[in-house]
Coordinates of C-alpha atoms in Angstrom, one line a residue:
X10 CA 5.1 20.4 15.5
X11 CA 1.9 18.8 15.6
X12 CA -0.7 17.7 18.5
X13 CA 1.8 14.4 18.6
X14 CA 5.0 16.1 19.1
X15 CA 4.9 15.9 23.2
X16 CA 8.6 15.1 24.2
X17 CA 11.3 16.8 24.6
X18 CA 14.1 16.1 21.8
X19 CA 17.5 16.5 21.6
X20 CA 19.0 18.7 19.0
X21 CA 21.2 17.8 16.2
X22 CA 24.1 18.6 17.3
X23 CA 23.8 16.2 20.1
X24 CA 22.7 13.6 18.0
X25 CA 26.1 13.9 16.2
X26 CA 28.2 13.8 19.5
X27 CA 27.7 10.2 19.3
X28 CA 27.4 9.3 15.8
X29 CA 29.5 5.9 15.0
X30 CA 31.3 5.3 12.4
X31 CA 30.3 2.1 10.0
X32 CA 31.9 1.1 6.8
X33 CA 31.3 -2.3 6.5
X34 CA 28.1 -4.5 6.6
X35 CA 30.4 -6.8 9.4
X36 CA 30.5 -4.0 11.6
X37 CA 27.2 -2.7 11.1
X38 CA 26.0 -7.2 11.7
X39 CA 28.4 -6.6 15.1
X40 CA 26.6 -4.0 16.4
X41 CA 23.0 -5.3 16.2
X42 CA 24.7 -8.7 17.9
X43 CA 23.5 -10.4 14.7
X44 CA 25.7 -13.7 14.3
X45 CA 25.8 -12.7 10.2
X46 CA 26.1 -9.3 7.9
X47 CA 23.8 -7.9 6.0
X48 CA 24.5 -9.5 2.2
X49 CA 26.1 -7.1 -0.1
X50 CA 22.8 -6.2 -1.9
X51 CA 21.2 -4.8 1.6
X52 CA 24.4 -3.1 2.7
X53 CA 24.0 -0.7 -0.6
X54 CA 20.5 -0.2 0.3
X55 CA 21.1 0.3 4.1
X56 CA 23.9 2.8 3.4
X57 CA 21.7 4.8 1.1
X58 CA 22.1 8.7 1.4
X59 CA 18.8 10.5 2.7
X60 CA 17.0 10.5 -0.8
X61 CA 14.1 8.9 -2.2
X62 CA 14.9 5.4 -3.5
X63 CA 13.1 2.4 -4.1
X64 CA 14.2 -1.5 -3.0
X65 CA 12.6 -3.9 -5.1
X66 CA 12.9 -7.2 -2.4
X67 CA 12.2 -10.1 -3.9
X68 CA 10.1 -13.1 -1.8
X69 CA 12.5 -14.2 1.4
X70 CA 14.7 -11.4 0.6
X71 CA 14.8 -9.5 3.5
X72 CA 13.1 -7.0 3.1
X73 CA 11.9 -6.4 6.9
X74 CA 15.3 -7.1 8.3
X75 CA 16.9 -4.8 6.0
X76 CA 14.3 -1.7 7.1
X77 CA 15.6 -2.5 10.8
X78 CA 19.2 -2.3 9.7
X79 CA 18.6 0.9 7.4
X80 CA 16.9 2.5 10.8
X81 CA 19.8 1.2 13.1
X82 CA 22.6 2.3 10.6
X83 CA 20.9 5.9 10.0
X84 CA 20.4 6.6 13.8
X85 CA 24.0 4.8 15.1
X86 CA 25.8 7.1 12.4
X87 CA 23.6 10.4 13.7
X88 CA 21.8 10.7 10.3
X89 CA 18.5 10.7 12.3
X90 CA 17.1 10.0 15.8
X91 CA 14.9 7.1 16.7
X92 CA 11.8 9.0 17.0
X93 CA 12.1 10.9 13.5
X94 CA 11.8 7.9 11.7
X95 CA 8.3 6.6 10.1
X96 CA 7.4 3.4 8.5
X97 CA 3.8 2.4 7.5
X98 CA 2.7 -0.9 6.0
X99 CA -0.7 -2.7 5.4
X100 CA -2.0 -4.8 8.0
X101 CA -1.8 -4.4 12.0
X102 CA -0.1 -8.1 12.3
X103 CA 2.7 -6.3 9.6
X104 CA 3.0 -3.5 11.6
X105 CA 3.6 -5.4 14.7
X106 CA 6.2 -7.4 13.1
X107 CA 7.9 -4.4 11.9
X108 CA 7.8 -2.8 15.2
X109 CA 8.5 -5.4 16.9
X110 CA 12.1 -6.2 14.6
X111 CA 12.9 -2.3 14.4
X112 CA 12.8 -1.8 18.5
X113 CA 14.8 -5.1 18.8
X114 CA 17.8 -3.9 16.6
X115 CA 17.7 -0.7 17.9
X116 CA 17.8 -2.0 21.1
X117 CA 20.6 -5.0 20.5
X118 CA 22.5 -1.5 19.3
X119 CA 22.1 0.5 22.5
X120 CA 20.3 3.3 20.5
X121 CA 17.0 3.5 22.2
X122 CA 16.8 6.5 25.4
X123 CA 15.3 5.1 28.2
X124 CA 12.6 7.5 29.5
X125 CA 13.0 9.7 31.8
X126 CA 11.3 12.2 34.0
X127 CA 10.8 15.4 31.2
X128 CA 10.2 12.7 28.6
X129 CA 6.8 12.1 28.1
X130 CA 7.3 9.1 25.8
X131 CA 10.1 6.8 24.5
X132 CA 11.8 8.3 21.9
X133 CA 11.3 5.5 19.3
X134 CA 10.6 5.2 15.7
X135 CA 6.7 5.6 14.7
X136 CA 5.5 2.3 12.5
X137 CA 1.5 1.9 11.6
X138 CA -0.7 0.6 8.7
X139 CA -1.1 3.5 6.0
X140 CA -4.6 3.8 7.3
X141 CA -3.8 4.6 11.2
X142 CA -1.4 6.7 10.2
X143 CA -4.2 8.6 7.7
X144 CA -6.8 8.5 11.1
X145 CA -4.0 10.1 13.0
X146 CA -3.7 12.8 10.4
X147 CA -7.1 13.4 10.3
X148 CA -7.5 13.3 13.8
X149 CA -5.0 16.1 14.5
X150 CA -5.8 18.4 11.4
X151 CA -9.2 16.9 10.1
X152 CA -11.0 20.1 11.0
X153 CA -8.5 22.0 8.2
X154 CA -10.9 20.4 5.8
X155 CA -13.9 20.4 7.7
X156 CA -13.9 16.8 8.8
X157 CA -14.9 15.9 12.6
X158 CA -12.3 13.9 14.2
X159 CA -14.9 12.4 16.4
X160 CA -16.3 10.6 13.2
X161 CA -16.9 6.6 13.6
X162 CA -14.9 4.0 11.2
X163 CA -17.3 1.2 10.3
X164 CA -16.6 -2.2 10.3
X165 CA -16.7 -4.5 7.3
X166 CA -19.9 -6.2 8.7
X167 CA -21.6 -2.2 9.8
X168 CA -20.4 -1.3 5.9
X169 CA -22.5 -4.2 4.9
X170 CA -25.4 -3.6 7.0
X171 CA -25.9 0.3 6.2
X172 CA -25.3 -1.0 2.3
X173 CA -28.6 -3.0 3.1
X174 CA -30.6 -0.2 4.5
X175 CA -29.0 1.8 1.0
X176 CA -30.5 -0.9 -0.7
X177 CA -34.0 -1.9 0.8
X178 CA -34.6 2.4 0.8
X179 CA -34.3 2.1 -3.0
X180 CA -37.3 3.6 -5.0
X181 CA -36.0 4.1 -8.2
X182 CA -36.7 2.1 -11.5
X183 CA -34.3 -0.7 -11.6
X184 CA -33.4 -1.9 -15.5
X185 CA -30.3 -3.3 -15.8
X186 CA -29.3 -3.9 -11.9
X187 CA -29.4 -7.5 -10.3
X188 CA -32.4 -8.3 -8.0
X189 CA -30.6 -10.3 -5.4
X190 CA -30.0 -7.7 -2.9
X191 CA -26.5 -9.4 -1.3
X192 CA -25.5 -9.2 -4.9
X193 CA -26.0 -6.0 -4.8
X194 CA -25.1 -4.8 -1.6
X195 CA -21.6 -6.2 -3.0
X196 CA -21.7 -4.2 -6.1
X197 CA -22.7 -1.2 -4.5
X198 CA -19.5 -1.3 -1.4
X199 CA -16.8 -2.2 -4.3
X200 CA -17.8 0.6 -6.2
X201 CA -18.1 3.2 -3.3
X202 CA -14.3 1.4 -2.2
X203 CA -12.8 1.7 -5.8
X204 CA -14.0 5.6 -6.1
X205 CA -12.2 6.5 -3.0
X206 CA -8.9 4.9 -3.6
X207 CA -8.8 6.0 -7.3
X208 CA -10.0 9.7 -6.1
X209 CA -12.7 9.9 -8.6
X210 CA -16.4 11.8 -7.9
X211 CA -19.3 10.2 -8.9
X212 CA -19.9 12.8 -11.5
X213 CA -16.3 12.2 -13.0
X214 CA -17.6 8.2 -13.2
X215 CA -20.9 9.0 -14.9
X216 CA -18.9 11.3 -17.4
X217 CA -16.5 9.1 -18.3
X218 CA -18.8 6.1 -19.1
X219 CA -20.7 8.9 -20.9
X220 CA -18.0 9.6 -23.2
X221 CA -17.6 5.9 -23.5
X222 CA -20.7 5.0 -24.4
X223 CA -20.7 7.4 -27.3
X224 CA -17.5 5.7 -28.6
X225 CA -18.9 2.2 -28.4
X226 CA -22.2 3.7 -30.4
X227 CA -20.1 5.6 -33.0
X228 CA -18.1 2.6 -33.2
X229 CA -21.0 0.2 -33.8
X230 CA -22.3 2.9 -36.3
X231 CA -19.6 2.7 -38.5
X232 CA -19.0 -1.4 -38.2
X233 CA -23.1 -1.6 -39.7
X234 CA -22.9 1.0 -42.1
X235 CA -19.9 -0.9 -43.3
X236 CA -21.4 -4.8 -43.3
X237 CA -25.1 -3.6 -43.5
X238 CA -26.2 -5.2 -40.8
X239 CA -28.8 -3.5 -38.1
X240 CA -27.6 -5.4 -34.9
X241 CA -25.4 -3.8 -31.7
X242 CA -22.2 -5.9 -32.4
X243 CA -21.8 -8.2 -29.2
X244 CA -18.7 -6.5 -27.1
X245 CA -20.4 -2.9 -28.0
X246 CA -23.7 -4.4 -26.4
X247 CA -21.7 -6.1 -23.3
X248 CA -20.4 -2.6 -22.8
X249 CA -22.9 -0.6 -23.3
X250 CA -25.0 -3.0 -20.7
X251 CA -22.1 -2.2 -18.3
X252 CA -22.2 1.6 -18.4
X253 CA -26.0 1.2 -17.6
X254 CA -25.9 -0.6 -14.4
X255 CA -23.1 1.1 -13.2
X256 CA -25.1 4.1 -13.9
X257 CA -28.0 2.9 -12.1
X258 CA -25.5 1.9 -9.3
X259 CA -24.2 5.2 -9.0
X260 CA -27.7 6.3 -7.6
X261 CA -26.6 3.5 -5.0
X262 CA -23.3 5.0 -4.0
X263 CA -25.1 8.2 -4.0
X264 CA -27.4 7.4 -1.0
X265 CA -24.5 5.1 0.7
X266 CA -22.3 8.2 0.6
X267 CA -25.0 10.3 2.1
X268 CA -26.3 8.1 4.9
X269 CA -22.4 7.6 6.1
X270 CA -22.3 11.9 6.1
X271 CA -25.9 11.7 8.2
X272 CA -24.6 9.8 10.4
X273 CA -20.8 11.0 11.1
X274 CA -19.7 7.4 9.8
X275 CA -16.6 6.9 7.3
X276 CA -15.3 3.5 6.1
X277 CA -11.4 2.7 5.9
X278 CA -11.1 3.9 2.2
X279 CA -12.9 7.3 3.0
X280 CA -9.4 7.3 5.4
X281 CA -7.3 7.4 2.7
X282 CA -9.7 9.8 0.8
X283 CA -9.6 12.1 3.2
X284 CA -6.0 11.9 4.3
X285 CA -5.0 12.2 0.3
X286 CA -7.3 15.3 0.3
X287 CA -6.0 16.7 3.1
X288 CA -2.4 16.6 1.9
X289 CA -3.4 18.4 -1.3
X290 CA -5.5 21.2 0.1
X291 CA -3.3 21.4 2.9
X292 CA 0.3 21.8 2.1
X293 CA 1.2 23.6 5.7
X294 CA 0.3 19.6 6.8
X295 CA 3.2 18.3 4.9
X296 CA 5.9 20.5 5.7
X297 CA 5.0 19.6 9.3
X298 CA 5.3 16.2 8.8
X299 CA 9.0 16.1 6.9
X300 CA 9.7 17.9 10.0
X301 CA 8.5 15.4 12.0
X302 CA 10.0 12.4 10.1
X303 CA 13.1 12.9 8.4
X304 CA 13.2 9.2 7.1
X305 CA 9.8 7.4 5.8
X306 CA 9.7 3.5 4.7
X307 CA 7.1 2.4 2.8
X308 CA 6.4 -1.3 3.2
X309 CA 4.8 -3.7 0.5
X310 CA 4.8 -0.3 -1.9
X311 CA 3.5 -2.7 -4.6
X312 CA 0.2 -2.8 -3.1
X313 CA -1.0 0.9 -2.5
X314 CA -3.4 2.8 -4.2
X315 CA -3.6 5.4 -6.0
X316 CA -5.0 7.9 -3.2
X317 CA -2.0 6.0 -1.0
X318 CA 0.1 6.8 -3.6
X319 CA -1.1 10.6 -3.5
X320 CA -1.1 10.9 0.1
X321 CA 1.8 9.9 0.8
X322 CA 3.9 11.8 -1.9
X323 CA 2.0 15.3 -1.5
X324 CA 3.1 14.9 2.7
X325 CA 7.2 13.3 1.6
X326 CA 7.8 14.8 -1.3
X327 CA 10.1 17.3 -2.6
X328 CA 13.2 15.2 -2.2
X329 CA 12.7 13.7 1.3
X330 CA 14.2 10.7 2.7
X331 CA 11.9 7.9 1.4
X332 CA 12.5 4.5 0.6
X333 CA 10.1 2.2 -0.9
X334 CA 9.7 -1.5 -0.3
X335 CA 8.6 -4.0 -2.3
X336 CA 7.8 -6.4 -5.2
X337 CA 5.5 -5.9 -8.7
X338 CA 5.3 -9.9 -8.4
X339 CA 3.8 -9.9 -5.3
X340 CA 1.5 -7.4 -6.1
X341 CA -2.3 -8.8 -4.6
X342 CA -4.5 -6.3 -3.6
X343 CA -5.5 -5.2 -7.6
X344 CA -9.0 -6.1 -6.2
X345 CA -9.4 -3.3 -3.8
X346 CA -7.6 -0.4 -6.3
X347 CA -4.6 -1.4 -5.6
X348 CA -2.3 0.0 -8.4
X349 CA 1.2 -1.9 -9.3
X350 CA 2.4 0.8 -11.4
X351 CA 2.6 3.2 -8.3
X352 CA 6.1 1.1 -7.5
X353 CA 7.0 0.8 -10.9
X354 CA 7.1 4.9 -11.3
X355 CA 8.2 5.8 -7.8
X356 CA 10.7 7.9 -9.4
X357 CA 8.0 10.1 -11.0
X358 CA 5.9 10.0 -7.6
X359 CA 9.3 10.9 -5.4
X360 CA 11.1 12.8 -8.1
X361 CA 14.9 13.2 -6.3
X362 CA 15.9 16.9 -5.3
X363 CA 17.1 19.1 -8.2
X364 CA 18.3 17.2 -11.5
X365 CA 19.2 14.1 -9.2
X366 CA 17.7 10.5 -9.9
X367 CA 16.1 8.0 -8.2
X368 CA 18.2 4.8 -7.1
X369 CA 17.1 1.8 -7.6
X370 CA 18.0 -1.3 -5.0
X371 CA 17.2 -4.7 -5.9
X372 CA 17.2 -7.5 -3.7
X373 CA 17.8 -10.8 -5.7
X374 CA 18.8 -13.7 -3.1
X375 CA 16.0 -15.5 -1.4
X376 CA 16.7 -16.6 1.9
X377 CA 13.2 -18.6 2.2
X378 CA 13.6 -21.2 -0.8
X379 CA 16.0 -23.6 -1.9
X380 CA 17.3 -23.9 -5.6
X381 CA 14.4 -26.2 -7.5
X382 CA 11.3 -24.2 -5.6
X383 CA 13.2 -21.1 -6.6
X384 CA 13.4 -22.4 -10.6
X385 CA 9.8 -23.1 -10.4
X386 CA 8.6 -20.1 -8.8
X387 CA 10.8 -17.7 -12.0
X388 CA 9.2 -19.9 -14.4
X389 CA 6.1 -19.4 -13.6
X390 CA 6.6 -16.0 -13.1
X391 CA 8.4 -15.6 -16.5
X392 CA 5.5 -13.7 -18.0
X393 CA 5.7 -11.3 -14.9
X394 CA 9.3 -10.7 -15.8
X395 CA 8.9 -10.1 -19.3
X396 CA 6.4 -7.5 -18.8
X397 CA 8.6 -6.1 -16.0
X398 CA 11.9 -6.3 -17.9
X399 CA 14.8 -4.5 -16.3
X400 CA 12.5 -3.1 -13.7
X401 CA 12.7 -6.6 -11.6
X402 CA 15.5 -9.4 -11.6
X403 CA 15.1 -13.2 -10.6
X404 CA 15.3 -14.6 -7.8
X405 CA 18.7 -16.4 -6.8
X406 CA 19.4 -19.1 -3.9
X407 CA 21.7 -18.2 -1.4
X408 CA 25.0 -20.1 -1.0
X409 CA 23.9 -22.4 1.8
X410 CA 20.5 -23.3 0.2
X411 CA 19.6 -27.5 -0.6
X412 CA 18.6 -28.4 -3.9
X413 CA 14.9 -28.6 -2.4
X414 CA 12.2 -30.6 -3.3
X415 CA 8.5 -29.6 -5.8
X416 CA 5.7 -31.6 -5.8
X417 CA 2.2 -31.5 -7.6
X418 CA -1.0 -32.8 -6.2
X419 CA -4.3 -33.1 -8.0
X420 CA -7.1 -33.9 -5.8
X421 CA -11.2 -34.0 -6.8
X422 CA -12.3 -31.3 -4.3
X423 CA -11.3 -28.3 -2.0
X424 CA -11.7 -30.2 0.9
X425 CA -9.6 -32.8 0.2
X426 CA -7.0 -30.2 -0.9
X427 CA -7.2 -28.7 2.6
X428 CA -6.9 -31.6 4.3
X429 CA -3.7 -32.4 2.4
X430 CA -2.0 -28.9 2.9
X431 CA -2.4 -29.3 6.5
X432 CA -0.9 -32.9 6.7
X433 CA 1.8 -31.2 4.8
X434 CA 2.5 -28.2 6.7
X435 CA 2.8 -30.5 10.2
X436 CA 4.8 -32.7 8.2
X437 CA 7.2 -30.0 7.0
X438 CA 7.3 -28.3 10.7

């Protein structure tokens, strides 16, 4: 048990005593008072056996009402209690929603305790964004790795501003750098961000683009020897150029790094960093938490990173009770390292116990769109599906949709545009 574990719980056995029996996505619709059933695509994924599996939910799916029925279904059957059930997702306003829709169906079911006197807290499922969870982790076993938990999360407007100082205390030569200092500033906090969730030193960087470099050279060796002329071709200059200002913005990322140490300040990827470190080093961590949670869902899956990624499956591995949410097309965050193969190879991430394999649960009927927005929206996201093929299906209509209407607007500026979009969007509601 960790620092976290305060309540008293009940045991398994009397989680059993009142386990329900549901066979049919009707009953389980009956006994969340919901005035439909989940369709038959959510019922296999809600009914899923405690494994890890991934749910590939295509947009308007239902992918955060089926997480509340797959909590309400494991804990009404006596698969799990309330409070051994995690799910994590990106943003606080996400979390919230979850929350929010997970209590409600648990408590439409009659399945959450009410406290009591020797119950120091409501027994109830645990949702947060990847990164509180990570600060809680730290928090209560930081110190393993010699991290304080006392140590301050910067802002994105304190990142900027201790960027600046980075930047302004510069003395070295500058070549191949920009000298506009927000420019740089910019540079300089991607890079740092990009390191952290991809797990990569600053000494693993500067090799790589080493060994680079003298590919691109032997390259443009070989490619004038064999034309005779004596110029760098252009892509082997472009890249070259590249390797030496991420080079010189290394020394950058370098002082950045330091000053946040000096000062017992840490940014939200260094969370991740840490928490993905501490996982690794720490495997006494992880068996405590697949105590702790004997079910984890993992919202919008497509957009984690690859210390996420790492995190997440050195704590839940093994075989435990995961299930994965989401959707390469609506992958977004590829800006912030973000990496969209992390859904597509779940099953090697959350290999299933012994010589058993990973399910996969797609989610095909959008309950957002009617039929013509919905043929728009696959063909434009043909090329997705193509590169995707077998791996995600296209979106159908459900039964009750309209035929729906597409329109196309060209207008001469943004503001004009904006202007439109919100004459649509009171017009629509």
């Amino acid at each position: 048990m960790t620092g976290r574990d305060t309540a008293q719980r009940p045991d398994t056995a009397q989680r059993l005593d009142t386990a329900q029996q549901l066979d049919t996505a009707q009953q389980l619709g009956h006994l969340m008072g919901w005035d439909f059933a989940p369709s038959p695509e959510q019922w296999e994924a809600i009914r899923a056996p405690l494994e890890p599996a991934v749910v590939i939910a295509g947009a308007g799916s239902g992918k955060t009402t089926l997480m509340a029925a797959r909590v309400v279904y494991l804990v009404a059957t006596g698969q799990v209690r309330p409070d051994e059930v995690l799910g994590l997702t990106f943003t606080t306003k996400a979390a919230g929603q979850l929350r929010t829709k997970v209590r409600e169906a648990l408590g439409a079911a009659g399945l959450l305790p009410e406290p009591s006197a020797d119950v120091e807290d409501t027994l109830e499922p645990t949702v947060a964004t990847y990164n509180a969870y990570a600060a809680g982790l730290l928090t209560d076993h930081g110190l393993r790795i010699g991290h304080e938990p006392d140590t301050r999360v910067l802002s994105d407007a304190s990142r900027y501003q201790l960027g600046a100082r980075v930047v302004e205390r510069h003395d070295a030569e500058v070549r191949f750098l920009t000298d506009h200092p927000p420019t740089a500033i910019q540079n300089l906090l991607a890079l740092d961000g990009a390191m952290s969730e991809h797990l990569v030193s600053p000494e693993q960087v500067l090799a790589l683009d080493a060994e680079a470099e003298r590919g691109f050279l032997r390259e443009d060796e070989a490619e004038r020897a064999g034309k005779g002329r004596k110029t760098y071709l252009e892509a082997t200059a472009k890249a070259v150029n590249a390797i030496e200002r991420r080079r010189e913005l290394m020394d950058l990322v370098r002082g950045y790094r330091r000053l946040k140490r000096e000062l017992g300040l840490m940014d939200f990827s260094d969370q991740i960093e840490l928490g993905a470190r501490l996982a690794v080093e720490q495997p006494e961590v992880g068996a405590a938490e697949r105590e702790r949670f004997r079910v984890v869902l993992l919202d919008e899956y497509q957009d984690t990173s690859v210390a996420q990624a790492t995190m997440l499956s050195r704590l839940f591995g093994d075989g435990h009770a995961v299930t994965a949410v989401g959707d390469p097309n609506q992958a977004i965050y590829g800006w912030r390292g973000a990496s969209v193969s992390n859904i597509l190879h779940f099953p090697d991430t959350f290999p299933a116990a012994g010589e058993g394999q990973v399910t996969t649960y797609p989610l095909t009927v959008s309950r957002r769109s009617d039929r013509r927005i919905l043929d728009v929206a696959n063909r434009l996201a043909e090329p997705l599906y193509e590169q995707y093929a077998g791996r995600v299906v296209r979106l159908v209509a459900q039964d009750a949709a309209g035929e729906g209407v597409v329109t196309t607007r060209v207008l001469p500026t943004l503001a004009d545009e904006l202007v439109v979009l919100a004459d649509e969007i009171q017009h629509a509601h």
